[in-house]
Amino acid sequence: EVGKVVLRGALQEDQLVIEVEDYGCGIPDLESALQPFYTTVAGEERSGMGFTVMQNFMDTVTVASRVGSGTIVSMSKRLGNE
């Protein structure tokens, strides 16, 4: 359903797992979208660093996207003493 976003979270032993799924247009060039400062909005002051921020704060980040079907971002973070 377009416009719908599903957020899932789980605690698996010492790891927090978060999954965000949308049913939007998908990401046509995922490799570019994962690069720092990439944005699809030309001419505006936007840094487009969403994926970069996720990668810096989480232990793992995976992104799966299909044009016309949506995107799933899965992240995990080990909890506990570092």
Short mmCIF file of C-alpha atoms in Angstrom, two decimals, residues 27-79:
data_model
loop_
_atom_site.label_atom_id
_atom_site.label_comp_id
_atom_site.label_asym_id
_atom_site.label_seq_id
_atom_site.Cartn_x
_atom_site.Cartn_y
_atom_site.Cartn_z
CA ILE A 27 15.40 3.28 -5.17
CA PRO A 28 16.48 3.07 -8.83
CA ASP A 29 20.24 3.46 -8.13
CA LEU A 30 20.86 1.93 -4.72
CA GLU A 31 24.66 2.06 -5.04
CA SER A 32 24.57 5.84 -5.51
CA ALA A 33 21.94 6.32 -2.80
CA LEU A 34 24.25 4.69 -0.25
CA GLN A 35 27.04 7.20 -0.92
CA PRO A 36 27.56 10.13 1.49
CA PHE A 37 25.88 13.40 0.45
CA TYR A 38 23.75 11.76 -2.26
CA THR A 39 20.40 13.47 -2.72
CA THR A 40 17.63 13.30 -5.29
CA VAL A 41 16.60 16.90 -4.67
CA ALA A 42 18.62 19.16 -6.97
CA GLY A 43 19.17 22.81 -6.16
CA GLU A 44 18.23 22.64 -2.49
CA GLU A 45 20.42 22.61 0.60
CA ARG A 46 20.09 18.95 1.51
CA SER A 47 22.94 16.69 2.50
CA GLY A 48 21.22 13.37 1.80
CA MET A 49 23.22 11.64 4.55
CA GLY A 50 20.48 9.38 5.94
CA PHE A 51 22.12 6.08 5.04
CA THR A 52 25.55 7.36 6.09
CA VAL A 53 24.24 8.32 9.54
CA MET A 54 22.63 4.88 9.92
CA GLN A 55 25.87 3.16 8.90
CA ASN A 56 27.87 5.20 11.43
CA PHE A 57 25.60 4.49 14.39
CA MET A 58 24.65 0.87 13.70
CA ASP A 59 26.81 -2.25 13.46
CA THR A 60 25.11 -3.48 10.29
CA VAL A 61 22.88 -1.81 7.73
CA THR A 62 21.43 -3.57 4.70
CA VAL A 63 19.14 -2.06 2.11
CA ALA A 64 17.00 -3.96 -0.37
CA SER A 65 14.92 -2.04 -2.86
CA ARG A 66 12.89 -2.79 -5.95
CA VAL A 67 11.69 -0.02 -8.26
CA GLY A 68 7.92 0.17 -8.08
CA SER A 69 7.69 -2.05 -4.99
CA GLY A 70 9.45 -0.27 -2.12
CA THR A 71 12.45 -0.55 0.15
CA ILE A 72 13.48 -2.48 3.26
CA VAL A 73 16.24 -1.16 5.52
CA SER A 74 17.51 -3.60 8.16
CA MET A 75 19.83 -2.47 10.95
CA SER A 76 21.37 -4.06 13.97
CA LYS A 77 23.26 -2.74 16.97
CA ARG A 78 25.03 -4.79 19.63
CA LEU A 79 23.98 -3.71 23.10
#
